[in-house]
Short mmCIF file of C-alpha atoms and ligand atoms in Angstrom, two decimals:
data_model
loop_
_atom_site.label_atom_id
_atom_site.label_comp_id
_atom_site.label_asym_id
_atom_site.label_seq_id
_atom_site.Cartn_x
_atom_site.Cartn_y
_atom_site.Cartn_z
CA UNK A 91 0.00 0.00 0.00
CA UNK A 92 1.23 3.58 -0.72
CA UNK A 93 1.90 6.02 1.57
CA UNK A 94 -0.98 7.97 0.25
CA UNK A 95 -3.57 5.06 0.63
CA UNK A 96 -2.31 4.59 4.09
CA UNK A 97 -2.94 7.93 4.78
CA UNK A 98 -6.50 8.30 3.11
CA UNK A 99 -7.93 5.16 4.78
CA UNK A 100 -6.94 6.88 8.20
CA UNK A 101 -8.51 9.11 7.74
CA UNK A 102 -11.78 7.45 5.41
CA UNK A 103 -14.25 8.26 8.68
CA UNK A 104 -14.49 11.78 7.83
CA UNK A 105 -13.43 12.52 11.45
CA UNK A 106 -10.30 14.77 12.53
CA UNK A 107 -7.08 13.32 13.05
CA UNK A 108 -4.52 15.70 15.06
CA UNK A 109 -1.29 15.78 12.78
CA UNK A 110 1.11 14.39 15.10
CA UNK A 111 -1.51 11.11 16.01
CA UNK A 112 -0.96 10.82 12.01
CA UNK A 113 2.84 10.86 11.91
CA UNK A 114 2.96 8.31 15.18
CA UNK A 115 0.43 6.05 13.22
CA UNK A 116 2.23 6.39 9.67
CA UNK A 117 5.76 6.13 11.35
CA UNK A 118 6.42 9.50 9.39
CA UNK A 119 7.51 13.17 9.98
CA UNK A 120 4.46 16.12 10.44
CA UNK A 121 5.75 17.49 7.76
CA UNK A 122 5.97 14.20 5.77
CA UNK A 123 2.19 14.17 6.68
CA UNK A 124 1.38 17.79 5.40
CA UNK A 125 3.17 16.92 2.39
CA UNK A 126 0.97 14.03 1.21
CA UNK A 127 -2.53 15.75 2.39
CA UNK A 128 -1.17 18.61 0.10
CA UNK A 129 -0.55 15.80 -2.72
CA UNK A 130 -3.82 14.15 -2.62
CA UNK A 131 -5.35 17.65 -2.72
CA UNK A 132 -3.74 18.74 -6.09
CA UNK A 133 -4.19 14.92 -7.44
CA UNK A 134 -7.59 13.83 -6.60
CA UNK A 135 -10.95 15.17 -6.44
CA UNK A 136 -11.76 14.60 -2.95
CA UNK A 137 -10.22 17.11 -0.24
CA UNK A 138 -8.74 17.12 2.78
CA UNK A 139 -9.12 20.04 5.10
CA UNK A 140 -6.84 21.27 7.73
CA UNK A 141 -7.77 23.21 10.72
CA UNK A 142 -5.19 24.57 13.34
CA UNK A 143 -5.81 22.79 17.00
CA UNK A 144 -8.29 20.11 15.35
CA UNK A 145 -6.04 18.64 12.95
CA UNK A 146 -6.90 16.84 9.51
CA UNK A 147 -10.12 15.66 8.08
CA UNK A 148 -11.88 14.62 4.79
CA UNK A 149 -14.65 16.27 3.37
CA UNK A 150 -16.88 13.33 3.90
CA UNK A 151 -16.51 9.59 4.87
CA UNK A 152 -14.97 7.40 2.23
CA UNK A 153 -15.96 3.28 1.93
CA UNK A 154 -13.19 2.09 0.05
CA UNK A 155 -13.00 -0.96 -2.65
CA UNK A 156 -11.48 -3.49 -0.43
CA UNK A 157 -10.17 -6.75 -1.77
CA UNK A 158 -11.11 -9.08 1.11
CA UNK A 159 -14.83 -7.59 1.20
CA UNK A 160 -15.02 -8.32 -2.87
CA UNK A 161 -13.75 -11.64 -2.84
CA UNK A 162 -16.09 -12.80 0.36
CA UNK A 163 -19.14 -11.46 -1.51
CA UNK A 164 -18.69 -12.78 -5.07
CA UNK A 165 -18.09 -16.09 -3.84
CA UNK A 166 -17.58 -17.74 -6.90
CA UNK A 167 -15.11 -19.67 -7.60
CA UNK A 168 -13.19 -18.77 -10.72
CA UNK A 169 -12.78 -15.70 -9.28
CA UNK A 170 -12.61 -16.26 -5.35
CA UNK A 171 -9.06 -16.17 -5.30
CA UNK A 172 -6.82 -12.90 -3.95
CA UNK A 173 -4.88 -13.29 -7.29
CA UNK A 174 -7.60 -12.71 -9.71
CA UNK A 175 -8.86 -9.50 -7.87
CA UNK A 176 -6.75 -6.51 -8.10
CA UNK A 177 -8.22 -3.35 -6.19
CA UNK A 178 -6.24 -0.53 -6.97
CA UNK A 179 -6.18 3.50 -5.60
CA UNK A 180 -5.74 4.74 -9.45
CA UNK A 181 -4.72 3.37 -12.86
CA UNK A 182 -4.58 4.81 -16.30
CA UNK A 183 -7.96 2.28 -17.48
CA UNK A 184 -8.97 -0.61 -15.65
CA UNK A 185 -9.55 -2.23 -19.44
CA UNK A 186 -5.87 -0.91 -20.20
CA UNK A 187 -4.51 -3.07 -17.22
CA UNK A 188 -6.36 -6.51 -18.34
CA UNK A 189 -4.88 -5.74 -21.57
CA UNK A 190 -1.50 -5.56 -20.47
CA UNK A 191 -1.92 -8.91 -18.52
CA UNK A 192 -3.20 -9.99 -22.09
CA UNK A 193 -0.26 -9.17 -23.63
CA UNK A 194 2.51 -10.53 -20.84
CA UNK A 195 0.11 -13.65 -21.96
CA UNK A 196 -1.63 -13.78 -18.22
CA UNK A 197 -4.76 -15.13 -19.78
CA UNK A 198 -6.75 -16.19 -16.38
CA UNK A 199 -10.28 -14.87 -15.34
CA UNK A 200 -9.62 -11.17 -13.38
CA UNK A 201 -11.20 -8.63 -11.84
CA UNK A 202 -10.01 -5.32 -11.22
CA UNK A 203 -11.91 -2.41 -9.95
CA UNK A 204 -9.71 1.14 -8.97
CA UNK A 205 -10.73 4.02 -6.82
CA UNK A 206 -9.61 6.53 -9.72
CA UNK A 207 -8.92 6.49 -13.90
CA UNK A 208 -6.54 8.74 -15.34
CA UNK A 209 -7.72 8.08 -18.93
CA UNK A 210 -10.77 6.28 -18.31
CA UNK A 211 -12.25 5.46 -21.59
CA UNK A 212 -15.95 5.00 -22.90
CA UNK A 213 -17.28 4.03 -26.33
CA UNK A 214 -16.94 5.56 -29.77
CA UNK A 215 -13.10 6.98 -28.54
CA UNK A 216 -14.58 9.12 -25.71
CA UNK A 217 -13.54 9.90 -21.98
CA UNK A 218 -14.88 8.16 -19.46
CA UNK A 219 -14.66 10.89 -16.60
CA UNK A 220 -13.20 9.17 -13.35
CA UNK A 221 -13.16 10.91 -10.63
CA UNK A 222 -12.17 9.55 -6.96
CA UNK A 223 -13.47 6.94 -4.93
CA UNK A 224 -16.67 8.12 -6.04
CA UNK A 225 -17.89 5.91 -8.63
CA UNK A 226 -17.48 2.48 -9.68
CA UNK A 227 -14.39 1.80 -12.28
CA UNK A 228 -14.29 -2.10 -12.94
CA UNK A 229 -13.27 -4.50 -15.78
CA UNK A 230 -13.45 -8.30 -15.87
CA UNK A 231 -10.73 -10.36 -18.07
CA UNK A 232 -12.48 -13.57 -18.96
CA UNK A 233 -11.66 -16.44 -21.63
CA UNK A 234 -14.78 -17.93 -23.93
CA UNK A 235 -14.67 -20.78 -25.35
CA UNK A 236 -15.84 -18.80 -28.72
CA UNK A 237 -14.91 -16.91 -31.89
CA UNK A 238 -14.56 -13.49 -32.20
CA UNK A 239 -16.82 -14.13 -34.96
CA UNK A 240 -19.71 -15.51 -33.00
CA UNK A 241 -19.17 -12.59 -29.78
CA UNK A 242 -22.14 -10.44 -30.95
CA UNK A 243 -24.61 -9.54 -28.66
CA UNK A 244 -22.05 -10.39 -25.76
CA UNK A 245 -22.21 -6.33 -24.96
CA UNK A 246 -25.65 -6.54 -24.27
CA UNK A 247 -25.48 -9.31 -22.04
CA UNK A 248 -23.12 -7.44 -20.00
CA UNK A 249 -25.67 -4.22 -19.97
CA UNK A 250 -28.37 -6.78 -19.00
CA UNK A 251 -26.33 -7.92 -15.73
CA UNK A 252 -25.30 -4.78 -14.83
CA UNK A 253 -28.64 -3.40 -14.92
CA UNK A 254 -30.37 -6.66 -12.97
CA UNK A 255 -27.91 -5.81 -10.23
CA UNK A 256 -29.05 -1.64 -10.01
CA UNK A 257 -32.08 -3.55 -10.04
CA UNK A 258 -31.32 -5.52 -7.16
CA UNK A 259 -29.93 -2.44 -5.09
CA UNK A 260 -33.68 -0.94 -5.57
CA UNK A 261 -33.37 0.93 -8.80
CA UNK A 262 -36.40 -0.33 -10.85
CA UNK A 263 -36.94 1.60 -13.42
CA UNK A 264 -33.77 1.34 -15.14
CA UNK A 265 -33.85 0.91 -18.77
CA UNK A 266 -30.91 -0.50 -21.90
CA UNK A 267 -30.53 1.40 -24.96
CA UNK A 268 -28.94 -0.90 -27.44
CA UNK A 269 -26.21 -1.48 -28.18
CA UNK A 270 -25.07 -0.97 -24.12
CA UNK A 271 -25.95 1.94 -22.30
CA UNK A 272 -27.75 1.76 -19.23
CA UNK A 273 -30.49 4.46 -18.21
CA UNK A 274 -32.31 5.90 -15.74
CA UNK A 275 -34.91 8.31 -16.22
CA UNK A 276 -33.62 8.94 -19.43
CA UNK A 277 -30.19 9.57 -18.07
CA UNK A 278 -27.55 7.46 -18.43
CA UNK A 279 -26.12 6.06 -15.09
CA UNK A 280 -24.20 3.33 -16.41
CA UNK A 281 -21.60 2.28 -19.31
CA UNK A 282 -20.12 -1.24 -21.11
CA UNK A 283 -16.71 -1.13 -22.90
CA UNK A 284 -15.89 -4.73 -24.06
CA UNK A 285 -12.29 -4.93 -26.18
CA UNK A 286 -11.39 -8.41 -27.46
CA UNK A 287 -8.07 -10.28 -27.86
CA UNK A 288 -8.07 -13.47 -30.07
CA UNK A 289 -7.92 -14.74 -33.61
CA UNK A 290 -11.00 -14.72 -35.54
CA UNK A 291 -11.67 -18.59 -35.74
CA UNK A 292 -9.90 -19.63 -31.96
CA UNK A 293 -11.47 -18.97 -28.72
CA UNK A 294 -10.88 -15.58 -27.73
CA UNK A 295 -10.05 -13.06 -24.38
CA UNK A 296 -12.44 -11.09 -23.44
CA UNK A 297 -12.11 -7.55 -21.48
CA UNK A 298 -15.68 -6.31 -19.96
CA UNK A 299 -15.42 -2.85 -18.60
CA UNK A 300 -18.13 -1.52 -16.67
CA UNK A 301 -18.75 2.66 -15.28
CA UNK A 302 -21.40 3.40 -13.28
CA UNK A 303 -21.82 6.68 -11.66
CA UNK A 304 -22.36 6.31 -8.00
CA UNK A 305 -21.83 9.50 -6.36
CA UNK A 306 -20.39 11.93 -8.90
CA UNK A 307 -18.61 15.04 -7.41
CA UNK A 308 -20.57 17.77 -8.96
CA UNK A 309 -17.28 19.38 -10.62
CA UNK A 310 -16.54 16.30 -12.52
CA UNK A 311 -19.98 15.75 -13.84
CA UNK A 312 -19.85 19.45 -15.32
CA UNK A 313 -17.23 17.97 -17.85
CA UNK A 314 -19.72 14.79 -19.36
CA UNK A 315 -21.07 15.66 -22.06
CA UNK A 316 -24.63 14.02 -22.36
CA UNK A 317 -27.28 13.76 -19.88
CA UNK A 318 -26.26 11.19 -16.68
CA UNK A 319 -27.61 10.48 -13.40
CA UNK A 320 -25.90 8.75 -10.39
CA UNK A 321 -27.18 6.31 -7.86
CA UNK A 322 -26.62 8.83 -5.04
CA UNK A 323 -29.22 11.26 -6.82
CA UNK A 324 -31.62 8.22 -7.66
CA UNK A 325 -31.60 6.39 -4.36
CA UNK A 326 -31.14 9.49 -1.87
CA UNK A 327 -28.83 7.34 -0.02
CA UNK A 328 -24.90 6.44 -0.81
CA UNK A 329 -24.12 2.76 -1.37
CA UNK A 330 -21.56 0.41 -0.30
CA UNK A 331 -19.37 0.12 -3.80
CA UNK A 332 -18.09 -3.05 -2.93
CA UNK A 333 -21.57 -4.87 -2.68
CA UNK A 334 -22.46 -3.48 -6.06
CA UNK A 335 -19.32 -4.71 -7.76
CA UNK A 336 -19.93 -7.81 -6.55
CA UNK A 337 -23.53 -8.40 -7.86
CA UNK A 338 -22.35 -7.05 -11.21
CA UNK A 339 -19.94 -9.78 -11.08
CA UNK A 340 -22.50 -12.56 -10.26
CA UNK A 341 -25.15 -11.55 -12.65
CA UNK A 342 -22.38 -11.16 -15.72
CA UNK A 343 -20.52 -14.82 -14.71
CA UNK A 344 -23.84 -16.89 -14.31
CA UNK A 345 -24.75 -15.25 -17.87
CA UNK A 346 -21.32 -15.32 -19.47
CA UNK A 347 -21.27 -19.17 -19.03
CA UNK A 348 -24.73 -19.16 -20.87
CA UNK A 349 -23.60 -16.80 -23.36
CA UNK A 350 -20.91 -19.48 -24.48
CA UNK A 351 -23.53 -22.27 -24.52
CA UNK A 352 -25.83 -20.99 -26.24
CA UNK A 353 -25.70 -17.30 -27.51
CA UNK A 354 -27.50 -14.12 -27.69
CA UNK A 355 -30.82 -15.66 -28.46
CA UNK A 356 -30.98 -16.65 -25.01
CA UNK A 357 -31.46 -13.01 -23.81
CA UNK A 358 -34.21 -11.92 -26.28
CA UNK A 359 -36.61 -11.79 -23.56
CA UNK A 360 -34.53 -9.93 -21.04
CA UNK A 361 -33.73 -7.46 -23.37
CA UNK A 362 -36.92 -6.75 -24.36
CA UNK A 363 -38.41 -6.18 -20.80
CA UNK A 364 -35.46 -3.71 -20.10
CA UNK A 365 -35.43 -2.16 -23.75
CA UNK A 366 -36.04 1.98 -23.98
CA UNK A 367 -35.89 2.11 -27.91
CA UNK A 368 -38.68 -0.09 -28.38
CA UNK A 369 -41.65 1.46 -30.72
CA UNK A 370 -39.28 4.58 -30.99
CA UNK A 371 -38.38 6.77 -33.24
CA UNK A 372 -34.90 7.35 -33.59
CA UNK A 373 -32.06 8.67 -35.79
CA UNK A 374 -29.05 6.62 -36.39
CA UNK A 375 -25.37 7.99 -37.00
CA UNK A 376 -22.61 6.34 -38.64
CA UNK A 377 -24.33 4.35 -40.76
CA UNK A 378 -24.05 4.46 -44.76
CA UNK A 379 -27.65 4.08 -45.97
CA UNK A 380 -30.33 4.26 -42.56
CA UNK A 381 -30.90 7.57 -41.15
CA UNK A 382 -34.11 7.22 -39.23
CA UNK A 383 -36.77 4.26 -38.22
CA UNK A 384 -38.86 2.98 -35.69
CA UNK A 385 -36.55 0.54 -33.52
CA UNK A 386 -38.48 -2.72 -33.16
CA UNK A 387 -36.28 -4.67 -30.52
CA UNK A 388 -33.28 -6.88 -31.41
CA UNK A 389 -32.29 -10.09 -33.26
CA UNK A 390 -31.05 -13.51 -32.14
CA UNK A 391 -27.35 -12.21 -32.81
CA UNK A 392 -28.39 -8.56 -30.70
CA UNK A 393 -28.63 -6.22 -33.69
CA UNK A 394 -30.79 -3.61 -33.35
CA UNK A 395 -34.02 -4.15 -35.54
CA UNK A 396 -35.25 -1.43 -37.24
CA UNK A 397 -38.29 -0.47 -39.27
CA UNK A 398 -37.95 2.35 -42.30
CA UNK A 399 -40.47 2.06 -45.09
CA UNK A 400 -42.26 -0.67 -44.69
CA UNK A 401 -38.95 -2.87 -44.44
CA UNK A 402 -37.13 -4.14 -41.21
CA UNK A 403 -33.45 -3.81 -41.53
CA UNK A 404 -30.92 -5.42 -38.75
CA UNK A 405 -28.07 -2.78 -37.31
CA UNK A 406 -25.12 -4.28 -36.19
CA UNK A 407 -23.09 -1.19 -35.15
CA UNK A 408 -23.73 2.33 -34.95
CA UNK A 409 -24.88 4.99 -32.68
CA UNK A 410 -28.84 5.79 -32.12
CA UNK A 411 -30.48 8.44 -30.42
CA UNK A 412 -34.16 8.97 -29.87
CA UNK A 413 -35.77 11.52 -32.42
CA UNK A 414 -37.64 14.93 -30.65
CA UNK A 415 -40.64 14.83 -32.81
CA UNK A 416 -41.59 18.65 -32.90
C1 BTN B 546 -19.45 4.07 -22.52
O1 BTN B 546 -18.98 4.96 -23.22
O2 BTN B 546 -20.64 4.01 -22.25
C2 BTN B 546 -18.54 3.01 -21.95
C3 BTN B 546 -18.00 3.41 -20.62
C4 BTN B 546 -17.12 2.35 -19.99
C5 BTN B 546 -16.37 2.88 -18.80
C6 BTN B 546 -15.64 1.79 -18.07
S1 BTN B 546 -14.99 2.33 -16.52
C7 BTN B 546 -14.11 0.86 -16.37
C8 BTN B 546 -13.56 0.52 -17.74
N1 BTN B 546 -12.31 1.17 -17.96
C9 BTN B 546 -12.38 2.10 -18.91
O3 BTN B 546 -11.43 2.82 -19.27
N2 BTN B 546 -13.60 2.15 -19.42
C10 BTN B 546 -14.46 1.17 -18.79
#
């Protein structure tokens, strides 16, 4: 653990802690101490105030992601073991780390989750924006015993299991809109970035990354650029982050398994209880010939359906929006 970490679980109960209690806990200088509250200040988005005769405190209570707590709750086991979960303060992309395991040919189920992204990233080349300790920032390296060629539709099956488990933390009305945004009130609250490793033809690597805004500092969320909600705002209440990542992970792995049996047409039903776009109309972008239609679900491989005169036509990629009919 690094200094800093050290230092910001001390003081995670929002309370004060007198400098010099710090120093004799950390083993460290008052002045080391005053150095590293003034680092995580300039580095992260969460502050630390200082106040002569009281000492130091954080501007509110903190639950970290905590290995131990994540491993006891997924209880599964091709993931129960300290070695496949990595929990840590901040990385460049959670997805970028299961890469790099990909590539030093560490090819073993994972799961990471970090308190912070430096370049988080979301779909279409975007930012994810990833603030501190204040959201949820997870991937999931797992191998399938598939093609690349037969993956489609695996993106929505992660959307489906993330949004059964904001179900199961009491947010019912949450809603998919293809290919793998998650929404709330017509905001989005959640986010799926899969990247694959593989040949074509061989069974291939999957990395499932999954955002969802949990308690977004109000200066970060000034900086997204569409319409989001977090669960803090929804609920009224903040959440333990570590239960959440851990019903995420046992909704995707009991689907994942089915995925490989038996595909996307398994989750036809699912998606259509939980899909926004249905009987919509909607504008599509990035696509050579189809500019509007009426969406009309999904197909067995999870391409959006979609109905423009008189003819159903199946998307495969692209980006859709719903069309203000004035
Ligand atoms: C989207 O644009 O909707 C996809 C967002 C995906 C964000 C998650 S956060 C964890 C993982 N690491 C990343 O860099 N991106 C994904």
């Amino acid at each position: 653990m690094s200094d800093l970490t050290v230092l910001l679980y001390f003081l995670s109960d929002g309370e004060f802690h007198s400098g010099e209690c710090l120093a004799a806990e950390l083993g460290v200088s008052r002045t080391a101490i005053w150095k590293q509250v003034k680092k995580i200040n300039d580095k992260y988005s969460i502050k630390i105030e200082s106040i002569a005769r009281k000492g130091y405190r954080l501007e509110k209570s903190l639950q970290f992601l905590n290995q131990a707590e994540l491993i006891s709750k997924i209880n599964d086991n091709q993931i129960i073991h300290q070695k496949n979960v990595s929990v840590l303060l901040e990385c460049s992309s959670t997805n970028q780390f299961l890469l790099e395991r990909i590539n030093k040919n560490q090819l073993d189920s994972h799961l990471v989750v970090a308190e912070m992204q430096t370049q988080g990233r979301g779909r279409r080349g975007r930012q994810w924006v990833s603030p501190f300790a204040s959201n949820i920032y997870m991937s999931l390296l797992w191998p399938l015993n598939i093609s690349m060629a037969e993956i489609s539709g695996l993106s929505l099956v992660v959307a489906i299991s993330t949004a059964k488990a904001l179900q199961s933390i009491g947010i019912s009305d949450v809603m998919l809109k293809w290919p793998n945004d998650i929404y709330v009130d017509n905001k989005k609250i959640a986010g799926v970035l899969l990247e694959l490793r593989g040949e074509s033809n061989s069974p291939c690597h999957a990395v499932i990354g999954i955002g969802v805004n949990v308690d977004m500092p109000k200066s970060s969320g000034a900086s997204i650029d569409q319409d989001w909600v977090d669960i803090k705002n929804k609920l009224n209440k903040t959440i333990n982050r570590n239960d959440l990542v851990a019903e995420i992970i046992k909704q995707l792995i009991q689907r994942l398994d089915k995925f490989s049996q038996e595909g996307f047409k398994a989750f036809i039903d699912e998606w259509s209880e939980l899909d926004l776009l249905y009987g919509k109309d909607i504008s599509i972008d990035g696509h050579m010939t189809l500019q509007k239609g009426v969406a009309k679900g999904v197909d067995k491989y999870g391409a959006l359906l979609v109905e423009s005169s008189s003819e159903v036509h199946s998307l495969y990629s692209g980006e859709v929006s719903i069309r203000k009919i004035h």
